[in-house]
CSV table of N, CA and C in Angstrom, one decimal:
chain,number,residue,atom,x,y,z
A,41,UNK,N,-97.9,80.9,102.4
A,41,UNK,CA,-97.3,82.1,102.2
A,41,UNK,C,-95.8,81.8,102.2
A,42,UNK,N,-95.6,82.3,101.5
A,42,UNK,CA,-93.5,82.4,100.8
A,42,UNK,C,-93.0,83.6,101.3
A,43,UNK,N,-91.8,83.2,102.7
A,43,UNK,CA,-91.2,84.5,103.1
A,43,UNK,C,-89.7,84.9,102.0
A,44,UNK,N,-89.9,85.7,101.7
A,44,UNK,CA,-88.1,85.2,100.8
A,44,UNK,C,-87.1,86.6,102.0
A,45,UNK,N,-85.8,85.8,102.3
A,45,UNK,CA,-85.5,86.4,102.8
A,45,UNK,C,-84.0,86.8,101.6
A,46,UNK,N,-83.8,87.7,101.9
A,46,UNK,CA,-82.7,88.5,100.8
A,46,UNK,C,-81.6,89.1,101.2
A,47,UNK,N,-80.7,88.8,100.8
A,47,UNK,CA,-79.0,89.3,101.2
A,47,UNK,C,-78.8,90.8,101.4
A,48,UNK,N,-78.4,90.9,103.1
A,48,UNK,CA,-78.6,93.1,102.9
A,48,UNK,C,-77.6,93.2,101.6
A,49,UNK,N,-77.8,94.2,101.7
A,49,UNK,CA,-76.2,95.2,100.3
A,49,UNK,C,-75.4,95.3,101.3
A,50,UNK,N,-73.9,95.2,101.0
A,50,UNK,CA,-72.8,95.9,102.0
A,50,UNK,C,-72.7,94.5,102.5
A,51,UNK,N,-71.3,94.8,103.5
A,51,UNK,CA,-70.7,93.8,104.6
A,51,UNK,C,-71.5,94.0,105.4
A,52,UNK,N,-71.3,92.7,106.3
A,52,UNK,CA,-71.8,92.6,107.8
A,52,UNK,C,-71.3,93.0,108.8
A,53,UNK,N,-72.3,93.8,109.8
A,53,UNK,CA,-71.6,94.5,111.5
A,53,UNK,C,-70.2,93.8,111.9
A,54,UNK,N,-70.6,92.3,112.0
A,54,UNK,CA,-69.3,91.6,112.7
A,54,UNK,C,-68.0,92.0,111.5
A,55,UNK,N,-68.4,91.6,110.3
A,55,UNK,CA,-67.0,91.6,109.5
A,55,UNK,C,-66.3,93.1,109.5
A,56,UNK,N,-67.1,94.4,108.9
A,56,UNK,CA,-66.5,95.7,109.6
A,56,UNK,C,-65.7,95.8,111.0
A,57,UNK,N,-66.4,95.3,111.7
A,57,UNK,CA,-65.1,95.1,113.2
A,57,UNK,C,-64.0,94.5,113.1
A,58,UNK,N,-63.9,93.5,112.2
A,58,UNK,CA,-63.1,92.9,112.8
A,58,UNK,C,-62.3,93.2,111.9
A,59,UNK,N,-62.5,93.7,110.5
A,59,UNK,CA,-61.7,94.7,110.0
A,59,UNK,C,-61.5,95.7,110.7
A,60,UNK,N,-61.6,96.4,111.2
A,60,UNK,CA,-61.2,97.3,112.2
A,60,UNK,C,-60.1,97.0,113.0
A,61,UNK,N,-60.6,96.3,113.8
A,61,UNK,CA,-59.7,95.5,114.8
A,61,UNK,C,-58.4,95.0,114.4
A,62,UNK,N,-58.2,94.9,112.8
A,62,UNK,CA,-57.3,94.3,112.3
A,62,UNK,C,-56.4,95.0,112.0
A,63,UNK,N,-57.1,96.6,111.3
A,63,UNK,CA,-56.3,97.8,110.7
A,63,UNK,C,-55.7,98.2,112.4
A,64,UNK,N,-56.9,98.2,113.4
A,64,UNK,CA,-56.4,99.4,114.3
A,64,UNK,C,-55.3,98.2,114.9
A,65,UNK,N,-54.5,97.5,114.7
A,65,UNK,CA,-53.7,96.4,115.0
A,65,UNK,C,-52.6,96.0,114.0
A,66,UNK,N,-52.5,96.6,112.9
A,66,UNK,CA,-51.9,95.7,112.0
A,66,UNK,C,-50.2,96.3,112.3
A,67,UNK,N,-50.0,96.9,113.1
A,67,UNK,CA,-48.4,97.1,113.7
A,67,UNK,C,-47.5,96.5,114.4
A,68,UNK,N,-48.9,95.6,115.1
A,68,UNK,CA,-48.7,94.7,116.4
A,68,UNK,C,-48.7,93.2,115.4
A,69,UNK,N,-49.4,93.0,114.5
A,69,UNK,CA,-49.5,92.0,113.8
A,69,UNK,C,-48.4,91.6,113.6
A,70,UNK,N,-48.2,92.7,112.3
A,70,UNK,CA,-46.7,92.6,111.7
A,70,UNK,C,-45.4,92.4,112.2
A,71,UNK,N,-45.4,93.3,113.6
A,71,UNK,CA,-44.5,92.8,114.0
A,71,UNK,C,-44.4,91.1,114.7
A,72,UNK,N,-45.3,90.5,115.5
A,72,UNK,CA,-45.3,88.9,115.8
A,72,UNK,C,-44.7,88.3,114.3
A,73,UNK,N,-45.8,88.7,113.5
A,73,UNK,CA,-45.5,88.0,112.2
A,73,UNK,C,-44.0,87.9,111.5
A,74,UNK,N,-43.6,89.1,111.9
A,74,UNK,CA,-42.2,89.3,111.2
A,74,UNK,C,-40.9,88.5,112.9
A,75,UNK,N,-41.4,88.3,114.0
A,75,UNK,CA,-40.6,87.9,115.3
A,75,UNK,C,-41.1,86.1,115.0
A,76,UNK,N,-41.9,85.9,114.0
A,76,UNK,CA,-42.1,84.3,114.5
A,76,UNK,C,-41.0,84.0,113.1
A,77,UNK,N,-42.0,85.0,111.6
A,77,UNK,CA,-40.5,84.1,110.9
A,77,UNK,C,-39.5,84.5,110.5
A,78,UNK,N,-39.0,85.3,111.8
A,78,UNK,CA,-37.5,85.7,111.6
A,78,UNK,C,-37.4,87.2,110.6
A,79,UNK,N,-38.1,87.6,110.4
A,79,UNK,CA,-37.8,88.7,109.5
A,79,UNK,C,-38.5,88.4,107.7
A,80,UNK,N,-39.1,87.4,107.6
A,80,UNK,CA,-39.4,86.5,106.4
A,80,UNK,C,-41.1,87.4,106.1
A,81,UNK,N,-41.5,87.6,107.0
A,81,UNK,CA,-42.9,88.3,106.3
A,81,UNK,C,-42.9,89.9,106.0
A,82,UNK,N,-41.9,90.6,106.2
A,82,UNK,CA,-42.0,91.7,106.2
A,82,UNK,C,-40.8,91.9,104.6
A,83,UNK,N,-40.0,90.5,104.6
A,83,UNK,CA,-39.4,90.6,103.4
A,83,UNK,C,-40.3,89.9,102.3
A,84,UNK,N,-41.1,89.2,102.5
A,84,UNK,CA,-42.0,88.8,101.4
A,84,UNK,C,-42.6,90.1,100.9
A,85,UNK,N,-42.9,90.6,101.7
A,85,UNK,CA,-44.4,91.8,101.1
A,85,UNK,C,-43.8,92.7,100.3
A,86,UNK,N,-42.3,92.9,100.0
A,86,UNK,CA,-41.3,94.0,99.5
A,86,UNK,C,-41.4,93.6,98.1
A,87,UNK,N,-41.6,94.5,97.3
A,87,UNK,CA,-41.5,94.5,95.8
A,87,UNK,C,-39.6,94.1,95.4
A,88,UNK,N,-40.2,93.2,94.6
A,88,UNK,CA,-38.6,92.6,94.2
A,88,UNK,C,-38.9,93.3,92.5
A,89,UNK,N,-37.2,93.3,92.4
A,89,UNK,CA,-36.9,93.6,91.0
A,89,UNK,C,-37.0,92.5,90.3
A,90,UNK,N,-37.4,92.8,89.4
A,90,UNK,CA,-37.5,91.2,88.0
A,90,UNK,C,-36.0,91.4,87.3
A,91,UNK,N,-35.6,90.1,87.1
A,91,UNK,CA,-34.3,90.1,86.6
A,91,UNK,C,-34.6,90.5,85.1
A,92,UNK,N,-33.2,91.0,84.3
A,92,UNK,CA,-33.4,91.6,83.3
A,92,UNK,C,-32.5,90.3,82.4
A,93,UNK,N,-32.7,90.5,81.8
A,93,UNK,CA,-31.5,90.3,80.5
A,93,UNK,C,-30.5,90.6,80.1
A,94,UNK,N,-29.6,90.4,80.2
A,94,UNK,CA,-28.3,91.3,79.1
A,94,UNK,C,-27.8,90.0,78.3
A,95,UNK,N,-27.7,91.3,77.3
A,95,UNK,CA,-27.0,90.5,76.3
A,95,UNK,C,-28.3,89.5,75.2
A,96,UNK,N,-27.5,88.8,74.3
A,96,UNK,CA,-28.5,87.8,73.8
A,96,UNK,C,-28.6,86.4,74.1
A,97,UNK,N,-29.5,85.9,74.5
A,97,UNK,CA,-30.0,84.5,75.3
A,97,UNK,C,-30.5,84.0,74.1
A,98,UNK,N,-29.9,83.1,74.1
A,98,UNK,CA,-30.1,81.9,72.7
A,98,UNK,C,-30.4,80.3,73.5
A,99,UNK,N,-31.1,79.9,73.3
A,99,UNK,CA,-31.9,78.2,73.9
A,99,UNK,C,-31.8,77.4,72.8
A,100,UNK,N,-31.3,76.1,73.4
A,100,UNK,CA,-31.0,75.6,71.8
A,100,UNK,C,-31.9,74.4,72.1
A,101,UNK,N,-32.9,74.0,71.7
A,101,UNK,CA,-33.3,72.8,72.2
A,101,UNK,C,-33.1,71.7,71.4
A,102,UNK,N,-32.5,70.5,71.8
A,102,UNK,CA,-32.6,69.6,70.9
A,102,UNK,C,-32.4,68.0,71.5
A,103,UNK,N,-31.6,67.3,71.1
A,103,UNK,CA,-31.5,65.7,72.0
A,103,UNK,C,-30.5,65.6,72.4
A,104,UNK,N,-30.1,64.9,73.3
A,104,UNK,CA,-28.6,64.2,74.0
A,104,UNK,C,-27.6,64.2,73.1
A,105,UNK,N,-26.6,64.2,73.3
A,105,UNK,CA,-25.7,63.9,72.6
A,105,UNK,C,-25.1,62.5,71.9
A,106,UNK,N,-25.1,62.6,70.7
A,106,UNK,CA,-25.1,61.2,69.9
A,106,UNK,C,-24.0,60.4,70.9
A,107,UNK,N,-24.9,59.2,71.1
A,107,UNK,CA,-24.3,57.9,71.4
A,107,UNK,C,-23.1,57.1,70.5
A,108,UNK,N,-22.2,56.8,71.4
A,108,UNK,CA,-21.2,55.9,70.5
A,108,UNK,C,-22.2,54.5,69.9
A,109,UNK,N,-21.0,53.6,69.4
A,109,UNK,CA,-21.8,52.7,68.6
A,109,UNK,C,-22.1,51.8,69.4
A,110,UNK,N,-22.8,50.8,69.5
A,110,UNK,CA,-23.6,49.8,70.6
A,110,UNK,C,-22.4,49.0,70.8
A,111,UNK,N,-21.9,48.6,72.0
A,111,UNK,CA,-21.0,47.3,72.2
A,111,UNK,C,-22.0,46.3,73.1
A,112,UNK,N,-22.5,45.7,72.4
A,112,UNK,CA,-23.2,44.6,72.6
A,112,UNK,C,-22.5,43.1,74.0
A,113,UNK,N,-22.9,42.9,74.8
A,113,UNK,CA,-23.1,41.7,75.3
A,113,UNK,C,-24.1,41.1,76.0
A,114,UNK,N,-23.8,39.6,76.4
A,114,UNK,CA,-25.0,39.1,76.6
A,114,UNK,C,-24.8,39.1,78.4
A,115,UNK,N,-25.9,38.9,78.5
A,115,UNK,CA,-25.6,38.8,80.2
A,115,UNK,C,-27.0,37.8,80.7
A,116,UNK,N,-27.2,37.4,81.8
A,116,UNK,CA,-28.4,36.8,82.2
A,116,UNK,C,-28.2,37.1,83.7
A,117,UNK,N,-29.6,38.1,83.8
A,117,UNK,CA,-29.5,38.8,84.9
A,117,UNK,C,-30.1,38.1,86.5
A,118,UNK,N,-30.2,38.9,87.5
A,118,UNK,CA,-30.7,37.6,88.9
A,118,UNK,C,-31.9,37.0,88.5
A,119,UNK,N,-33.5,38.2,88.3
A,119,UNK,CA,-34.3,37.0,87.3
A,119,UNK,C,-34.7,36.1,86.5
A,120,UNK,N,-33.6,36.0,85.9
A,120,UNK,CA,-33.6,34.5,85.0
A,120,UNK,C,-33.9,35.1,83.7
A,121,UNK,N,-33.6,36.5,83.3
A,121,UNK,CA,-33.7,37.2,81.8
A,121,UNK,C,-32.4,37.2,81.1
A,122,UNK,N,-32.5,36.7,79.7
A,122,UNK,CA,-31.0,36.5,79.0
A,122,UNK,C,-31.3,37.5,78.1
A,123,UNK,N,-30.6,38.7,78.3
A,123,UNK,CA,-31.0,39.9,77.8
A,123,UNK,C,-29.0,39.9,77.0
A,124,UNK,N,-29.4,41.0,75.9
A,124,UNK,CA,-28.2,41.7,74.8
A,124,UNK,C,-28.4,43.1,75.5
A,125,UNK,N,-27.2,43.3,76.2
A,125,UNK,CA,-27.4,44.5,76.6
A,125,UNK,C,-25.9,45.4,76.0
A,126,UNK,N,-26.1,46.8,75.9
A,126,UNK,CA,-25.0,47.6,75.4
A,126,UNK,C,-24.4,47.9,76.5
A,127,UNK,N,-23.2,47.4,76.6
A,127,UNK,CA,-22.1,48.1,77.5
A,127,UNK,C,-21.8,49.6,77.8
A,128,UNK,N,-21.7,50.0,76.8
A,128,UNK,CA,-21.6,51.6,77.2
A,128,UNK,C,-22.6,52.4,77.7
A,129,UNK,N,-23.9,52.0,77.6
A,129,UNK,CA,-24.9,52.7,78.5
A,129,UNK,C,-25.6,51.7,79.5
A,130,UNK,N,-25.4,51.0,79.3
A,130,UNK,CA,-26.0,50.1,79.7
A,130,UNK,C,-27.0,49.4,79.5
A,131,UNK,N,-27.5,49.9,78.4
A,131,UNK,CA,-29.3,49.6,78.3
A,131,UNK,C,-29.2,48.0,77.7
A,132,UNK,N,-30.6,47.8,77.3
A,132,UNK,CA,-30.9,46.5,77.1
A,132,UNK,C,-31.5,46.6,75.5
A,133,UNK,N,-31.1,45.7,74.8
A,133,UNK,CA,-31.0,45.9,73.2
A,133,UNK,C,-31.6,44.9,72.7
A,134,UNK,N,-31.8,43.3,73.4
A,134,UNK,CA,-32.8,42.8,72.7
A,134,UNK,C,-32.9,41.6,74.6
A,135,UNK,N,-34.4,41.2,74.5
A,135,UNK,CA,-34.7,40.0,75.2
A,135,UNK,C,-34.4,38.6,74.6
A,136,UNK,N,-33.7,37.6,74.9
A,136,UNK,CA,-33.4,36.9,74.2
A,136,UNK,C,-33.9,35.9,74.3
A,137,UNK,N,-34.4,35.5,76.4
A,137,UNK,CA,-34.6,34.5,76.3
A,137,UNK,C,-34.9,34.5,77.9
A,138,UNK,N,-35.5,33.7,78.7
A,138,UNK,CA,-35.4,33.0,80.2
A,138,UNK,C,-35.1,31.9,80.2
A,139,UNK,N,-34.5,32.4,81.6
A,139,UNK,CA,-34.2,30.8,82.0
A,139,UNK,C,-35.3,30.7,83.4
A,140,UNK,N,-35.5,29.4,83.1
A,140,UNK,CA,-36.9,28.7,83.8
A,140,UNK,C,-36.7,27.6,84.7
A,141,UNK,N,-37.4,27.7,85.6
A,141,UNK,CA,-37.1,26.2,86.6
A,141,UNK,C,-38.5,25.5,86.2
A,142,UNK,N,-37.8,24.2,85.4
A,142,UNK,CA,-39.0,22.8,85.1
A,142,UNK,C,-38.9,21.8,86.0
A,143,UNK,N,-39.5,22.1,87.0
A,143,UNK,CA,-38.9,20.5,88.0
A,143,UNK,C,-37.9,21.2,88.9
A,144,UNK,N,-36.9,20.3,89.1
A,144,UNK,CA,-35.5,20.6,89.3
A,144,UNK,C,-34.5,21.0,88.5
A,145,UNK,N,-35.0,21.3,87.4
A,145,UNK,CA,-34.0,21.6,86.3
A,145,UNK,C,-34.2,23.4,86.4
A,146,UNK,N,-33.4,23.8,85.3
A,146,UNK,CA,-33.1,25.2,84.8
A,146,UNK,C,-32.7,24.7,83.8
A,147,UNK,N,-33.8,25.6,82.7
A,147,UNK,CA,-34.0,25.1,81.6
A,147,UNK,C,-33.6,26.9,80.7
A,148,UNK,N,-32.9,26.9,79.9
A,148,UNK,CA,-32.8,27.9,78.6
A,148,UNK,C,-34.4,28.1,78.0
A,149,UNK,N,-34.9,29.0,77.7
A,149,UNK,CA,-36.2,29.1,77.3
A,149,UNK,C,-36.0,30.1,76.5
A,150,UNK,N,-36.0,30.3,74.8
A,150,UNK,CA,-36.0,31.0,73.6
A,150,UNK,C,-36.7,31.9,73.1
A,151,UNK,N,-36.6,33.3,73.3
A,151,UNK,CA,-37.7,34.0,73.2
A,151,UNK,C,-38.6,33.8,71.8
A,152,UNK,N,-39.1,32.9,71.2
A,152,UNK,CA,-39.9,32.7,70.3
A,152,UNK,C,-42.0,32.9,70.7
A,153,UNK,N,-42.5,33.0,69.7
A,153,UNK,CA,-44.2,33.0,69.5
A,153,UNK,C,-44.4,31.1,70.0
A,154,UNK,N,-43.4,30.3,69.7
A,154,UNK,CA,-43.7,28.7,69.9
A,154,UNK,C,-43.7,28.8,70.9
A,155,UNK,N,-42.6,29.5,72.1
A,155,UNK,CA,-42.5,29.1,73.4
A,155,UNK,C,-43.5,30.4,74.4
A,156,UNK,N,-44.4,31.1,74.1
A,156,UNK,CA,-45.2,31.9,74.0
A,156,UNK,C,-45.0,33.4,74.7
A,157,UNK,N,-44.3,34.1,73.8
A,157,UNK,CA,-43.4,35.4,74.3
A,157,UNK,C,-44.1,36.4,73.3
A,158,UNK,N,-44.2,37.7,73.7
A,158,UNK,CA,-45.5,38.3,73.1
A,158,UNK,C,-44.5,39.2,72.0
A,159,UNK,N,-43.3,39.5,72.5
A,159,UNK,CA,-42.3,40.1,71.8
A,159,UNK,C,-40.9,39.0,71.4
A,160,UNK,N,-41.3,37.7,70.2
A,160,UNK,CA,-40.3,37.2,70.1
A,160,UNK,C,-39.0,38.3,69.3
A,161,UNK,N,-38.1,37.3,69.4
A,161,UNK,CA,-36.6,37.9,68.7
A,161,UNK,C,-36.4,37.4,67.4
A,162,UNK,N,-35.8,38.3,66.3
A,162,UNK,CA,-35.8,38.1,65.3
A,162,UNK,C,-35.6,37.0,64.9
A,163,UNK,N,-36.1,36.6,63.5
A,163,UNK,CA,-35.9,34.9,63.0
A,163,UNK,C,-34.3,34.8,62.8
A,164,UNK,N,-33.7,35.6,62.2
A,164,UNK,CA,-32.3,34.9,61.9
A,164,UNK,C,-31.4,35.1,63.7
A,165,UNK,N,-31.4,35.6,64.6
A,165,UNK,CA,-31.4,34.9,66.1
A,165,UNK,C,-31.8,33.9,66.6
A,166,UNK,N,-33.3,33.4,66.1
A,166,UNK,CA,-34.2,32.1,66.7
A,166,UNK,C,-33.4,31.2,66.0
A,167,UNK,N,-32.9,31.4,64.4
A,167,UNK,CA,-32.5,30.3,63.6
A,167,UNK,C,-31.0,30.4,64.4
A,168,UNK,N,-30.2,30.9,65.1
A,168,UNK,CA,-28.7,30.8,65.4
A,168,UNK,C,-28.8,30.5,66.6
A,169,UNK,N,-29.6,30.5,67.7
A,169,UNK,CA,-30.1,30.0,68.4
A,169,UNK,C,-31.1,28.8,68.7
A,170,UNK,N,-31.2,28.4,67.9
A,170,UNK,CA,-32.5,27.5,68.0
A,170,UNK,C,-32.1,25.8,68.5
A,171,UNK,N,-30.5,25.2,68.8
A,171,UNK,CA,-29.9,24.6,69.0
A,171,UNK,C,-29.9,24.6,71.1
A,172,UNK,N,-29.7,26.0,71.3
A,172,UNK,CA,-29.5,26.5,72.5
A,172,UNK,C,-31.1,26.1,73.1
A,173,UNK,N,-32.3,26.1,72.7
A,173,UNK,CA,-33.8,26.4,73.1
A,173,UNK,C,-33.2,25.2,73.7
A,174,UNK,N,-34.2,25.1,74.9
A,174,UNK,CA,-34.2,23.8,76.0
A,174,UNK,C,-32.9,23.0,76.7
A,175,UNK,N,-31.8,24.1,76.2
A,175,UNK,CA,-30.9,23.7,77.0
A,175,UNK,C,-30.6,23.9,79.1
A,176,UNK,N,-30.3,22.5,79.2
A,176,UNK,CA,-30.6,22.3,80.4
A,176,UNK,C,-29.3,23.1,81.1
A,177,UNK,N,-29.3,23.7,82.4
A,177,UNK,CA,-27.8,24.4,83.4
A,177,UNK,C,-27.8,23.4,84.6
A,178,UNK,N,-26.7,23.2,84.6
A,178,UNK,CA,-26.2,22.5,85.7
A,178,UNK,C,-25.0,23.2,86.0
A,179,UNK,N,-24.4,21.8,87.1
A,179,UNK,CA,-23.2,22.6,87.6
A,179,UNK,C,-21.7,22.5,86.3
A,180,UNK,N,-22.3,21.8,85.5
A,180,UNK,CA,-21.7,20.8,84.2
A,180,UNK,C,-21.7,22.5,83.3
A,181,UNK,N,-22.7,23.1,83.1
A,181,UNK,CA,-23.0,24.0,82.3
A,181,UNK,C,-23.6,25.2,82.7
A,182,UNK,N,-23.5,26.4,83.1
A,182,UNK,CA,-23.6,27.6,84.1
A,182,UNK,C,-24.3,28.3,83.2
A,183,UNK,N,-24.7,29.4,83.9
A,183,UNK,CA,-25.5,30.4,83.2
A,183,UNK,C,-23.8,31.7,82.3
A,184,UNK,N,-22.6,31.0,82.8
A,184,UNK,CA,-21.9,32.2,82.5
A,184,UNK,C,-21.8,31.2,80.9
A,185,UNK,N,-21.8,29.7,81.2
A,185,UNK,CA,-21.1,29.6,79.5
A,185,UNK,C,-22.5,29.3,78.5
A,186,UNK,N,-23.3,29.4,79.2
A,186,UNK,CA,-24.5,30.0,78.6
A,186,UNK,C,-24.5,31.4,78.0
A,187,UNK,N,-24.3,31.9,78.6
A,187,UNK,CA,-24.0,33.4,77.9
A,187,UNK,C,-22.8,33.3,77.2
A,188,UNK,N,-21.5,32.7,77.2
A,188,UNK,CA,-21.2,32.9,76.5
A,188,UNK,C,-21.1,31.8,75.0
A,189,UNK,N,-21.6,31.1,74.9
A,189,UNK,CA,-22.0,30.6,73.8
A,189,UNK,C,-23.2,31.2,73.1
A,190,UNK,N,-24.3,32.2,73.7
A,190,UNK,CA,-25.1,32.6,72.9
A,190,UNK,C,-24.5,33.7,72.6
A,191,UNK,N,-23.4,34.5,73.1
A,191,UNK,CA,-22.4,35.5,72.0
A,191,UNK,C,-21.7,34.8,71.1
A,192,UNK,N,-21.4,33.5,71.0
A,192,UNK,CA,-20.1,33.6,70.3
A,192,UNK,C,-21.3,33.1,68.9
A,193,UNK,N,-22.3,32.1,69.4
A,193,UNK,CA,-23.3,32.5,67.6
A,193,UNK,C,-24.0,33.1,67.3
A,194,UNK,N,-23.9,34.4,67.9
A,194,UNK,CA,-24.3,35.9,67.5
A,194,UNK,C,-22.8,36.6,67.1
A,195,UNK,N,-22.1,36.3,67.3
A,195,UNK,CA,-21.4,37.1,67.0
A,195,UNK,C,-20.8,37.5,68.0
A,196,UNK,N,-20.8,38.0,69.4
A,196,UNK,CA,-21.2,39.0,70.3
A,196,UNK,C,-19.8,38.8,71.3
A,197,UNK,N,-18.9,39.0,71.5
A,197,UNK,CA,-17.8,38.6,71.9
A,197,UNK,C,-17.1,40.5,72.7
């Protein structure tokens, strides 16, 4: 045998009470509620005005403001990236190259597909550079005149 038991119609004894309890209370409520957050719950419950408009509101959407022209230099940063970066914003405008420790050495390393870089740098770069690939840094030859010899055969000064 299958008893089905079935949901009365209406609220339950307990929940009417305690609605009750709540209405015959809600003076005393409000007030703790408004003494704990300072006056904050009895200002929430207040119908606020919606701001209006005056006048005509025009939104203009569109992009940043045009950039000056790129001032290009090279730099080679603390991880060993020889990046073309723009001076005026600062960004970074081409990867050019790492420098790598072989051994004891610090080695120039050419962003090309031969030396296996997934984003090499254009051919006529690799071809004005391609003298610089595997050049060794010492105390003879720095990362600063490294950088600046790969501006002066770019151009990049």
């Amino acid at each position: 045998m299958v008893e089905i038991i079935s949901k009365r119609d209406g609220p339950r004894r307990e929940d009417l009470q305690v609605k009750r309890l709540i209405e015959q209370n809600r003076s005393t409520i409000v007030r703790l509620a408004d003494q704990i957050s300072g006056g904050g719950y009895s200002a929430s419950r207040k119908p606020r005005q919606q701001p209006k408009a005056e006048g005509l509101i025009i939104h203009v959407g569109g992009s940043t403001a045009p950039a000056a022209d790129a001032k290009p230099s090279i730099q080679v940063t603390m991880n060993g990236r020889v990046i073309s970066k723009d001076q005026n914003t600062g960004r970074q405008l081409h990867h050019i190259g790492d420098i790598r420790n072989r051994g004891e050495d610090q080695i120039f390393v050419l962003a090309t597909k031969q030396n296996g870089f997934f984003s090499p740098v254009d051919e006529s770069i690799a071809e004005a550079l391609a003298d610089l690939d595997g050049s060794r840094l010492a105390a003879a030859y720095t990362e600063e005149q490294l950088a600046s010899d790969i501006g002066a055969k770019l151009g990049i000064n």
